[in-house]
Tab-separated table of C-alpha atoms in Angstrom:
chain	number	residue	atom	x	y	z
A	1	UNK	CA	7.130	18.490	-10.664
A	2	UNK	CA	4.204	19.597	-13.137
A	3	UNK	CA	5.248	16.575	-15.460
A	4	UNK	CA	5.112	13.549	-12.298
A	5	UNK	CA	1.866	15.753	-11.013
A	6	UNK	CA	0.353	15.284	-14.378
A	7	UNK	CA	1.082	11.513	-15.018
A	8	UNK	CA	-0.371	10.941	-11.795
A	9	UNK	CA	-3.644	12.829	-12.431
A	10	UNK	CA	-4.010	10.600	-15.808
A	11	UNK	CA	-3.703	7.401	-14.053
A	12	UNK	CA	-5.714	8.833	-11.039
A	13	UNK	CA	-8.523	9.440	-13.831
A	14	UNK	CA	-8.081	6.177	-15.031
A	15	UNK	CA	-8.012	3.932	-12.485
A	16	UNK	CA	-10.981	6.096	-11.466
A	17	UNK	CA	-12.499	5.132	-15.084
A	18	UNK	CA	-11.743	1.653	-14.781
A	19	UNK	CA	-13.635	1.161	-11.422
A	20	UNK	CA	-16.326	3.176	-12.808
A	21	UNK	CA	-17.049	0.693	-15.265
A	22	UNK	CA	-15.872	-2.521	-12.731
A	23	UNK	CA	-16.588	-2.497	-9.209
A	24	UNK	CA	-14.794	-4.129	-6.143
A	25	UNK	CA	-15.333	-7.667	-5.477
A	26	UNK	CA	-18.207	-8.631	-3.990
A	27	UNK	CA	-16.184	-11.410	-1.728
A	28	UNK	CA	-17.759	-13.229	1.430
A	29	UNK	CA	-15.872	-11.388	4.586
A	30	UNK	CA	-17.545	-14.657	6.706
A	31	UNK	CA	-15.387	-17.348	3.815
A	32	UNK	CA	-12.585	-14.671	3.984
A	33	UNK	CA	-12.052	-14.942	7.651
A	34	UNK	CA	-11.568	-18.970	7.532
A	35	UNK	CA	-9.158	-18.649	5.206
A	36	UNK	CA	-7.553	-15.660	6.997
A	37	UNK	CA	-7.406	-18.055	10.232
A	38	UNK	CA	-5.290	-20.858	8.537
A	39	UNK	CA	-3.450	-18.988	5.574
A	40	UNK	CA	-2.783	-15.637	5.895
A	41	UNK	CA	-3.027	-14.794	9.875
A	42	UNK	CA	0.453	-16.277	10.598
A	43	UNK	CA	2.082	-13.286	8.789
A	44	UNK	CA	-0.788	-10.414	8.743
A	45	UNK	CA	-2.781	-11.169	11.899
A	46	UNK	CA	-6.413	-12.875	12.520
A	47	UNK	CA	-7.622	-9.124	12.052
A	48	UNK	CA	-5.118	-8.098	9.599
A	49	UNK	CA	-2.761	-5.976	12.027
A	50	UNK	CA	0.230	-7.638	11.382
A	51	UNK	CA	2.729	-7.803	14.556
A	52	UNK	CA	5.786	-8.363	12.833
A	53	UNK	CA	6.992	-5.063	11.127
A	54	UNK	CA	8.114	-6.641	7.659
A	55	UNK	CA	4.733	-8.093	7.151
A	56	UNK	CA	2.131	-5.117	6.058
A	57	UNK	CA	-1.099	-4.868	8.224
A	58	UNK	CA	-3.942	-5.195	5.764
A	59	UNK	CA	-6.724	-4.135	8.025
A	60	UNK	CA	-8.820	-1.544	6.488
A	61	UNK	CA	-7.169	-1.796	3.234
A	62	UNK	CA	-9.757	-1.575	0.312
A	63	UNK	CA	-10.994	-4.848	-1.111
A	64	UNK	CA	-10.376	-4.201	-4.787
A	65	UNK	CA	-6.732	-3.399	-4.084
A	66	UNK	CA	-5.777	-6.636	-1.937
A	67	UNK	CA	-7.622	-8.575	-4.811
A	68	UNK	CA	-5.341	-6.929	-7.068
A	69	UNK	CA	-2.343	-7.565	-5.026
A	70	UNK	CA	-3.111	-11.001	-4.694
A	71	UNK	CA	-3.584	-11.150	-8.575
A	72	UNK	CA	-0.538	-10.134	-9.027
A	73	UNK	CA	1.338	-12.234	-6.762
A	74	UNK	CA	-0.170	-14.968	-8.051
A	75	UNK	CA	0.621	-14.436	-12.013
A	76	UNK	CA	3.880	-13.718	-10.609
A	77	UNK	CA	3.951	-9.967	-11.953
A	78	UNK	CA	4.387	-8.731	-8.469
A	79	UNK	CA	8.105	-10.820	-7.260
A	80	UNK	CA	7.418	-12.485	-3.990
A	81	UNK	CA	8.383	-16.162	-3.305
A	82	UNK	CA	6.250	-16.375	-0.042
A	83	UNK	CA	3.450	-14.710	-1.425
A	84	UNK	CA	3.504	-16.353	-5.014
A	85	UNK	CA	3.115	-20.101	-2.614
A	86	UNK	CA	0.259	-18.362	-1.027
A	87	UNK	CA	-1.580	-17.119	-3.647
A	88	UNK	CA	-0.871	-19.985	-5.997
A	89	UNK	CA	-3.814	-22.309	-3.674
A	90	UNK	CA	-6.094	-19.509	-3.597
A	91	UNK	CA	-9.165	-19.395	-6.436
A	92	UNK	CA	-10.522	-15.846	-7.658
A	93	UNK	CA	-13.379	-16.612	-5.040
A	94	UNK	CA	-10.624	-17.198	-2.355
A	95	UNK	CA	-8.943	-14.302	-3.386
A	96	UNK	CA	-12.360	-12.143	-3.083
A	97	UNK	CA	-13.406	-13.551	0.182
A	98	UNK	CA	-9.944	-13.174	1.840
A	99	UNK	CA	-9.747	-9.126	0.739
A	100	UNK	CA	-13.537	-8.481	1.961
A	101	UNK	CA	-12.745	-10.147	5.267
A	102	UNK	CA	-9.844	-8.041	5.851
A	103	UNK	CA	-11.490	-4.549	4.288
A	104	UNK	CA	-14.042	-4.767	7.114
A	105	UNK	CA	-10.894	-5.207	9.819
A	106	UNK	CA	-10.048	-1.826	12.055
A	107	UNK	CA	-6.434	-0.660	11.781
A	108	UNK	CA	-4.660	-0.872	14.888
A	109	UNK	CA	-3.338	2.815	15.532
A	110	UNK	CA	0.303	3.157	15.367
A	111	UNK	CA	2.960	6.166	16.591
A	112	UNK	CA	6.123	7.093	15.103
A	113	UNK	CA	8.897	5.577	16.755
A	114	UNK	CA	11.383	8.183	15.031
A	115	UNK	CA	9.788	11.540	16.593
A	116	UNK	CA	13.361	13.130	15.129
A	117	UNK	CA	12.271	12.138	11.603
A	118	UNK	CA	8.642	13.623	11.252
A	119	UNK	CA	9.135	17.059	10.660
A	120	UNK	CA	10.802	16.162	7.327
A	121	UNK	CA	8.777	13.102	6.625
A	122	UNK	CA	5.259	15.735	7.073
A	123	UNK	CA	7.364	17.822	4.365
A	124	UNK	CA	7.753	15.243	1.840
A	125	UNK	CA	4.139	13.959	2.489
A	126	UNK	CA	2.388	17.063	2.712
A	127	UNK	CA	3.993	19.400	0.208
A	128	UNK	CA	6.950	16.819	-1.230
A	129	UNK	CA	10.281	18.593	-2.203
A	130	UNK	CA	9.809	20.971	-4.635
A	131	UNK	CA	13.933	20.892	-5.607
A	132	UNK	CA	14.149	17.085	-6.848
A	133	UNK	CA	10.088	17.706	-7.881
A	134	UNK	CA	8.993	14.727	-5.621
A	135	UNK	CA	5.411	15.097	-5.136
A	136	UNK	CA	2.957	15.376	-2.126
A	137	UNK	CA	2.397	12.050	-1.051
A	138	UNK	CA	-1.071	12.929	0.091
A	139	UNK	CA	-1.827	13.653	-3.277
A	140	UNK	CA	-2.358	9.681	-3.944
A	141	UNK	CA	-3.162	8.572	-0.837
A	142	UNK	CA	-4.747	11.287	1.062
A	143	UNK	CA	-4.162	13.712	4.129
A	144	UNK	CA	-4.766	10.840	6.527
A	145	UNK	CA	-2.912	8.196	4.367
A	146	UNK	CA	-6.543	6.564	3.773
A	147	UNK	CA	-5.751	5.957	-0.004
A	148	UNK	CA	-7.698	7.726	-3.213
A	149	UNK	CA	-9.104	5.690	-4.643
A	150	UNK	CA	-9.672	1.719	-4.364
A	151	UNK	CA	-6.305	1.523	-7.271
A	152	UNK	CA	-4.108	3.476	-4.354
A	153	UNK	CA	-3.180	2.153	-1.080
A	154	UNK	CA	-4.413	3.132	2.404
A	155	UNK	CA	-0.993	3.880	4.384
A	156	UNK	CA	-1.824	5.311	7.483
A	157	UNK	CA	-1.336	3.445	10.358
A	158	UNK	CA	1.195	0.976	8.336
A	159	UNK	CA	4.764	-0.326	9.945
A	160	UNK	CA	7.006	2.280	9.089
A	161	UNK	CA	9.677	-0.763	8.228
A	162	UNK	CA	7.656	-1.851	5.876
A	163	UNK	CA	7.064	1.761	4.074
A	164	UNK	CA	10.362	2.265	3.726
A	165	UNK	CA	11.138	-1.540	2.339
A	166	UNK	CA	8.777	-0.692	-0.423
A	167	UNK	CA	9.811	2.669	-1.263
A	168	UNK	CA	13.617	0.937	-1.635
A	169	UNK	CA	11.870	-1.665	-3.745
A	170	UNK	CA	10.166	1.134	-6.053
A	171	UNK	CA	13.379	2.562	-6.208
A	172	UNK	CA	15.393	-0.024	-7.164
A	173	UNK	CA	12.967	-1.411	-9.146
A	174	UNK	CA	12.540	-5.030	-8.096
A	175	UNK	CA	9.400	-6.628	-6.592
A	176	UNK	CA	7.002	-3.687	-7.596
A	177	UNK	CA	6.567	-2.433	-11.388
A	178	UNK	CA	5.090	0.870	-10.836
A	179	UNK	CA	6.278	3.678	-13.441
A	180	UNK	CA	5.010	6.778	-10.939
A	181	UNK	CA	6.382	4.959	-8.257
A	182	UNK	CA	9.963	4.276	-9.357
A	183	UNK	CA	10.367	7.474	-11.143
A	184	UNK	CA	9.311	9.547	-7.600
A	185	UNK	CA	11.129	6.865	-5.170
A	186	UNK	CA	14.265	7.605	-7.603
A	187	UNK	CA	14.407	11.152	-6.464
A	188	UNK	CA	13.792	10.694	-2.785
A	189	UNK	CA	17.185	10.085	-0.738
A	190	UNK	CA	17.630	7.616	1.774
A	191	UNK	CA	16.539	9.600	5.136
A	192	UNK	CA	13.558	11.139	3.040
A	193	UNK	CA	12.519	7.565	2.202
A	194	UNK	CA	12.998	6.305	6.342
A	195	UNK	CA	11.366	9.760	7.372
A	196	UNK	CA	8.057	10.017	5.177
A	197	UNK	CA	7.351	5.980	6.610
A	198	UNK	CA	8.020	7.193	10.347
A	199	UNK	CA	5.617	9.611	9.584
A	200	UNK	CA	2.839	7.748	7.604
A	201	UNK	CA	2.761	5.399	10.250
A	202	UNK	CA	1.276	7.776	12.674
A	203	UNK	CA	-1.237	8.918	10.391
A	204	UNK	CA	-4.811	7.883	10.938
């Protein structure tokens, strides 16, 4: 526990470090939303609350992380054939104005739909599991899933389907190259993985 806790206070400070020194994108929310309206809406919504539980909502989500996302999507180090022919027509301007527009979007408030799963999905977020030394998730992304900082993701309010998809990802180590993430998704089982989504999806 003291070792993951550690590597993720050095990359917190980092990542902290790096923004420091280079802000968020200064992208045009009003040249964001017309490309929202004929690229991206389809999957994540006009406003970025996606209906459809295997797309992520992106509404609220901070600007320098979706720019980062779609970065990566588009140099192909994040594996995503949908997103990669996406991306791919976007410029870094595009790629700006499309993660402003959606920053400024509310999140649609969500509930569990598991209410027999969020006792032990509060654990593991809250306090994590002390025996296979999984961290707090809050530690990274906050009490109310709203992310800390810009380099980790907001989560509250996010389709529990879709938390748990990535978490398998992480864990099996396809899609998502993320050394804190696959080494604490490794030692999370199955209905710890399914529980702590049901229960950052109510979080807000």
């Amino acid at each position: 526990m003291k070792r993951i806790m550690l590597l993720a206070m050095a990359t917190f400070s980092l990542a902290g470090s790096a923004l420091a020194a280079a802000p968020g994108p200064q992208g045009d929310p009003a040249k964001g939303k017309q490309i929202v309206d004929t690229v991206c809406a389809a999957c994540h919504g006009v406003d970025g609350n996606s209906a459809a539980a295997a797309n992520p909502s992106l509404a609220g989500q901070s600007s320098q992380y979706l720019y980062n996302q779609l970065k990566a999507f588009k140099s192909g180090q994040r594996k995503n054939p949908t997103m990669l022919g996406m991306a791919s027509t976007l410029s870094d301007d595009d790629m700006r104005n499309v993660s402003a527009y959606f920053s400024e979007q509310k999140p649609k408030e969500r509930e569990a739909a598991d209410k027999a799963r969020m006792p032990l999905g509060a654990k593991i977020y809250r306090v994590g599991n002390a025996a296979t030394h999984v961290p707090a998730c809050m530690a990274c992304h906050g009490p109310a899933g709203k992310g800390l900082p810009d380099e980790f993701p907001r989560l509250g309010s996010q389709h529990a389907a879709y938390v748990a998809k990535q978490l398998a990802d992480f864990k099996a180590g396809t899609d998502r190259k993320n050394p804190i993430m696959y080494d604490i998704a490794s030692r999370m089982t199955d209905e710890e993985m399914k529980a702590v989504a049901e229960y950052i999806s109510g979080l807000r």
